[in-house]
Amino acid sequence: MMRPAFILATFSLFLFGSCEKCKRCSYTYTETVIIQGVNGEEEQVTEKTGVLEGPEGDLFNEECIKKDESFTIEQWYQGKADTTMLDNFDFICEDV
């Protein structure tokens, strides 16, 4: 009788102990170019979106961690926002 309860408890510990949570991030910014047109100068505004490269050179758009760990992806994107020369660089991170 004790054996099934032990197996169930062990399985539950493994299942809930290895839970992961994930976060996905991306950035946006706008690029404005002045174009000389027939009627004078015109602004051409383009919104750019993308993901950063991670510490190992691969795309760093999603990070999954175990329940007791901390995310690093938000700090990575905030570091880029703090050091970029772009005035309108913005990033968003959301739980997935």
JSON list of C-alpha atoms in Angstrom, two decimals:
[
{"chain": "A", "resi": 1, "resn": "MET", "atom": "CA", "xyz": [0.00, 0.00, 0.00]},
{"chain": "A", "resi": 2, "resn": "MET", "atom": "CA", "xyz": [2.85, 2.36, 0.76]},
{"chain": "A", "resi": 3, "resn": "ARG", "atom": "CA", "xyz": [4.54, 1.78, -2.61]},
{"chain": "A", "resi": 4, "resn": "PRO", "atom": "CA", "xyz": [1.89, 3.46, -4.86]},
{"chain": "A", "resi": 5, "resn": "ALA", "atom": "CA", "xyz": [1.78, 6.50, -2.56]},
{"chain": "A", "resi": 6, "resn": "PHE", "atom": "CA", "xyz": [5.58, 6.79, -2.72]},
{"chain": "A", "resi": 7, "resn": "ILE", "atom": "CA", "xyz": [5.57, 6.57, -6.51]},
{"chain": "A", "resi": 8, "resn": "LEU", "atom": "CA", "xyz": [2.83, 9.20, -6.76]},
{"chain": "A", "resi": 9, "resn": "ALA", "atom": "CA", "xyz": [4.68, 11.53, -4.37]},
{"chain": "A", "resi": 10, "resn": "THR", "atom": "CA", "xyz": [7.94, 11.13, -6.27]},
{"chain": "A", "resi": 11, "resn": "PHE", "atom": "CA", "xyz": [6.24, 11.77, -9.61]},
{"chain": "A", "resi": 12, "resn": "SER", "atom": "CA", "xyz": [4.48, 14.88, -8.24]},
{"chain": "A", "resi": 13, "resn": "LEU", "atom": "CA", "xyz": [7.76, 16.25, -6.89]},
{"chain": "A", "resi": 14, "resn": "PHE", "atom": "CA", "xyz": [9.44, 15.73, -10.25]},
{"chain": "A", "resi": 15, "resn": "LEU", "atom": "CA", "xyz": [6.54, 17.26, -12.16]},
{"chain": "A", "resi": 16, "resn": "PHE", "atom": "CA", "xyz": [6.14, 20.36, -10.01]},
{"chain": "A", "resi": 17, "resn": "GLY", "atom": "CA", "xyz": [9.84, 20.75, -9.18]},
{"chain": "A", "resi": 18, "resn": "SER", "atom": "CA", "xyz": [10.81, 21.06, -12.83]},
{"chain": "A", "resi": 19, "resn": "CYS", "atom": "CA", "xyz": [8.13, 23.58, -13.80]},
{"chain": "A", "resi": 20, "resn": "GLU", "atom": "CA", "xyz": [9.33, 26.18, -16.21]},
{"chain": "A", "resi": 21, "resn": "LYS", "atom": "CA", "xyz": [8.18, 29.68, -16.89]},
{"chain": "A", "resi": 22, "resn": "CYS", "atom": "CA", "xyz": [9.03, 31.47, -20.09]},
{"chain": "A", "resi": 23, "resn": "LYS", "atom": "CA", "xyz": [9.31, 35.08, -21.17]},
{"chain": "A", "resi": 24, "resn": "ARG", "atom": "CA", "xyz": [9.50, 36.46, -24.72]},
{"chain": "A", "resi": 25, "resn": "CYS", "atom": "CA", "xyz": [10.98, 39.87, -25.60]},
{"chain": "A", "resi": 26, "resn": "SER", "atom": "CA", "xyz": [11.32, 42.00, -28.71]},
{"chain": "A", "resi": 27, "resn": "TYR", "atom": "CA", "xyz": [12.17, 45.59, -29.52]},
{"chain": "A", "resi": 28, "resn": "THR", "atom": "CA", "xyz": [10.84, 48.33, -31.76]},
{"chain": "A", "resi": 29, "resn": "TYR", "atom": "CA", "xyz": [12.10, 51.69, -32.91]},
{"chain": "A", "resi": 30, "resn": "THR", "atom": "CA", "xyz": [11.25, 54.10, -35.67]},
{"chain": "A", "resi": 31, "resn": "GLU", "atom": "CA", "xyz": [13.63, 55.30, -38.32]},
{"chain": "A", "resi": 32, "resn": "THR", "atom": "CA", "xyz": [12.99, 58.67, -39.97]},
{"chain": "A", "resi": 33, "resn": "VAL", "atom": "CA", "xyz": [14.61, 59.51, -43.30]},
{"chain": "A", "resi": 34, "resn": "ILE", "atom": "CA", "xyz": [14.33, 62.89, -45.03]},
{"chain": "A", "resi": 35, "resn": "ILE", "atom": "CA", "xyz": [13.75, 62.47, -48.76]},
{"chain": "A", "resi": 36, "resn": "GLN", "atom": "CA", "xyz": [14.06, 65.25, -51.30]},
{"chain": "A", "resi": 37, "resn": "GLY", "atom": "CA", "xyz": [10.82, 65.15, -53.27]},
{"chain": "A", "resi": 38, "resn": "VAL", "atom": "CA", "xyz": [9.29, 67.21, -56.06]},
{"chain": "A", "resi": 39, "resn": "ASN", "atom": "CA", "xyz": [7.46, 69.38, -53.52]},
{"chain": "A", "resi": 40, "resn": "GLY", "atom": "CA", "xyz": [10.44, 69.72, -51.17]},
{"chain": "A", "resi": 41, "resn": "GLU", "atom": "CA", "xyz": [11.60, 67.56, -48.31]},
{"chain": "A", "resi": 42, "resn": "GLU", "atom": "CA", "xyz": [9.42, 64.73, -47.08]},
{"chain": "A", "resi": 43, "resn": "GLU", "atom": "CA", "xyz": [9.79, 62.51, -44.05]},
{"chain": "A", "resi": 44, "resn": "GLN", "atom": "CA", "xyz": [9.65, 58.77, -44.50]},
{"chain": "A", "resi": 45, "resn": "VAL", "atom": "CA", "xyz": [9.04, 56.99, -41.18]},
{"chain": "A", "resi": 46, "resn": "THR", "atom": "CA", "xyz": [9.61, 53.25, -40.87]},
{"chain": "A", "resi": 47, "resn": "GLU", "atom": "CA", "xyz": [8.99, 51.15, -37.78]},
{"chain": "A", "resi": 48, "resn": "LYS", "atom": "CA", "xyz": [11.60, 48.47, -37.22]},
{"chain": "A", "resi": 49, "resn": "THR", "atom": "CA", "xyz": [11.09, 45.43, -35.00]},
{"chain": "A", "resi": 50, "resn": "GLY", "atom": "CA", "xyz": [13.46, 42.68, -34.01]},
{"chain": "A", "resi": 51, "resn": "VAL", "atom": "CA", "xyz": [15.15, 40.66, -31.32]},
{"chain": "A", "resi": 52, "resn": "LEU", "atom": "CA", "xyz": [18.58, 41.06, -29.79]},
{"chain": "A", "resi": 53, "resn": "GLU", "atom": "CA", "xyz": [21.47, 38.68, -30.05]},
{"chain": "A", "resi": 54, "resn": "GLY", "atom": "CA", "xyz": [22.24, 36.94, -26.81]},
{"chain": "A", "resi": 55, "resn": "PRO", "atom": "CA", "xyz": [25.55, 36.56, -25.01]},
{"chain": "A", "resi": 56, "resn": "GLU", "atom": "CA", "xyz": [26.52, 33.64, -27.25]},
{"chain": "A", "resi": 57, "resn": "GLY", "atom": "CA", "xyz": [25.59, 35.35, -30.53]},
{"chain": "A", "resi": 58, "resn": "ASP", "atom": "CA", "xyz": [22.28, 33.57, -31.06]},
{"chain": "A", "resi": 59, "resn": "LEU", "atom": "CA", "xyz": [18.89, 35.28, -31.18]},
{"chain": "A", "resi": 60, "resn": "PHE", "atom": "CA", "xyz": [17.69, 36.04, -27.67]},
{"chain": "A", "resi": 61, "resn": "ASN", "atom": "CA", "xyz": [13.92, 36.40, -27.98]},
{"chain": "A", "resi": 62, "resn": "GLU", "atom": "CA", "xyz": [12.74, 33.82, -25.45]},
{"chain": "A", "resi": 63, "resn": "GLU", "atom": "CA", "xyz": [14.05, 32.49, -22.18]},
{"chain": "A", "resi": 64, "resn": "CYS", "atom": "CA", "xyz": [12.66, 29.62, -20.12]},
{"chain": "A", "resi": 65, "resn": "ILE", "atom": "CA", "xyz": [13.79, 29.08, -16.56]},
{"chain": "A", "resi": 66, "resn": "LYS", "atom": "CA", "xyz": [13.02, 26.77, -13.69]},
{"chain": "A", "resi": 67, "resn": "LYS", "atom": "CA", "xyz": [10.66, 27.93, -11.01]},
{"chain": "A", "resi": 68, "resn": "ASP", "atom": "CA", "xyz": [13.36, 29.06, -8.55]},
{"chain": "A", "resi": 69, "resn": "GLU", "atom": "CA", "xyz": [15.61, 30.88, -11.07]},
{"chain": "A", "resi": 70, "resn": "SER", "atom": "CA", "xyz": [15.53, 34.50, -12.26]},
{"chain": "A", "resi": 71, "resn": "PHE", "atom": "CA", "xyz": [15.12, 35.80, -15.79]},
{"chain": "A", "resi": 72, "resn": "THR", "atom": "CA", "xyz": [18.09, 37.51, -17.46]},
{"chain": "A", "resi": 73, "resn": "ILE", "atom": "CA", "xyz": [16.38, 38.41, -20.73]},
{"chain": "A", "resi": 74, "resn": "GLU", "atom": "CA", "xyz": [14.74, 41.58, -19.37]},
{"chain": "A", "resi": 75, "resn": "GLN", "atom": "CA", "xyz": [18.07, 42.87, -18.05]},
{"chain": "A", "resi": 76, "resn": "TRP", "atom": "CA", "xyz": [19.65, 42.15, -21.44]},
{"chain": "A", "resi": 77, "resn": "TYR", "atom": "CA", "xyz": [17.03, 44.23, -23.26]},
{"chain": "A", "resi": 78, "resn": "GLN", "atom": "CA", "xyz": [17.14, 46.99, -20.62]},
{"chain": "A", "resi": 79, "resn": "GLY", "atom": "CA", "xyz": [20.93, 47.16, -21.05]},
{"chain": "A", "resi": 80, "resn": "LYS", "atom": "CA", "xyz": [20.45, 47.72, -24.76]},
{"chain": "A", "resi": 81, "resn": "ALA", "atom": "CA", "xyz": [17.80, 50.39, -24.10]},
{"chain": "A", "resi": 82, "resn": "ASP", "atom": "CA", "xyz": [20.17, 52.15, -21.69]},
{"chain": "A", "resi": 83, "resn": "THR", "atom": "CA", "xyz": [23.10, 52.20, -24.13]},
{"chain": "A", "resi": 84, "resn": "THR", "atom": "CA", "xyz": [21.50, 52.68, -27.53]},
{"chain": "A", "resi": 85, "resn": "MET", "atom": "CA", "xyz": [21.81, 55.93, -29.48]},
{"chain": "A", "resi": 86, "resn": "LEU", "atom": "CA", "xyz": [18.21, 55.58, -30.68]},
{"chain": "A", "resi": 87, "resn": "ASP", "atom": "CA", "xyz": [15.80, 57.99, -29.01]},
{"chain": "A", "resi": 88, "resn": "ASN", "atom": "CA", "xyz": [12.73, 55.81, -29.48]},
{"chain": "A", "resi": 89, "resn": "PHE", "atom": "CA", "xyz": [14.07, 52.32, -28.79]},
{"chain": "A", "resi": 90, "resn": "ASP", "atom": "CA", "xyz": [11.47, 50.40, -26.81]},
{"chain": "A", "resi": 91, "resn": "PHE", "atom": "CA", "xyz": [11.19, 46.78, -25.77]},
{"chain": "A", "resi": 92, "resn": "ILE", "atom": "CA", "xyz": [8.43, 44.60, -24.46]},
{"chain": "A", "resi": 93, "resn": "CYS", "atom": "CA", "xyz": [8.66, 41.35, -22.54]},
{"chain": "A", "resi": 94, "resn": "GLU", "atom": "CA", "xyz": [5.67, 39.14, -21.87]},
{"chain": "A", "resi": 95, "resn": "ASP", "atom": "CA", "xyz": [5.10, 35.85, -20.13]},
{"chain": "A", "resi": 96, "resn": "VAL", "atom": "CA", "xyz": [4.38, 32.93, -22.44]}
]
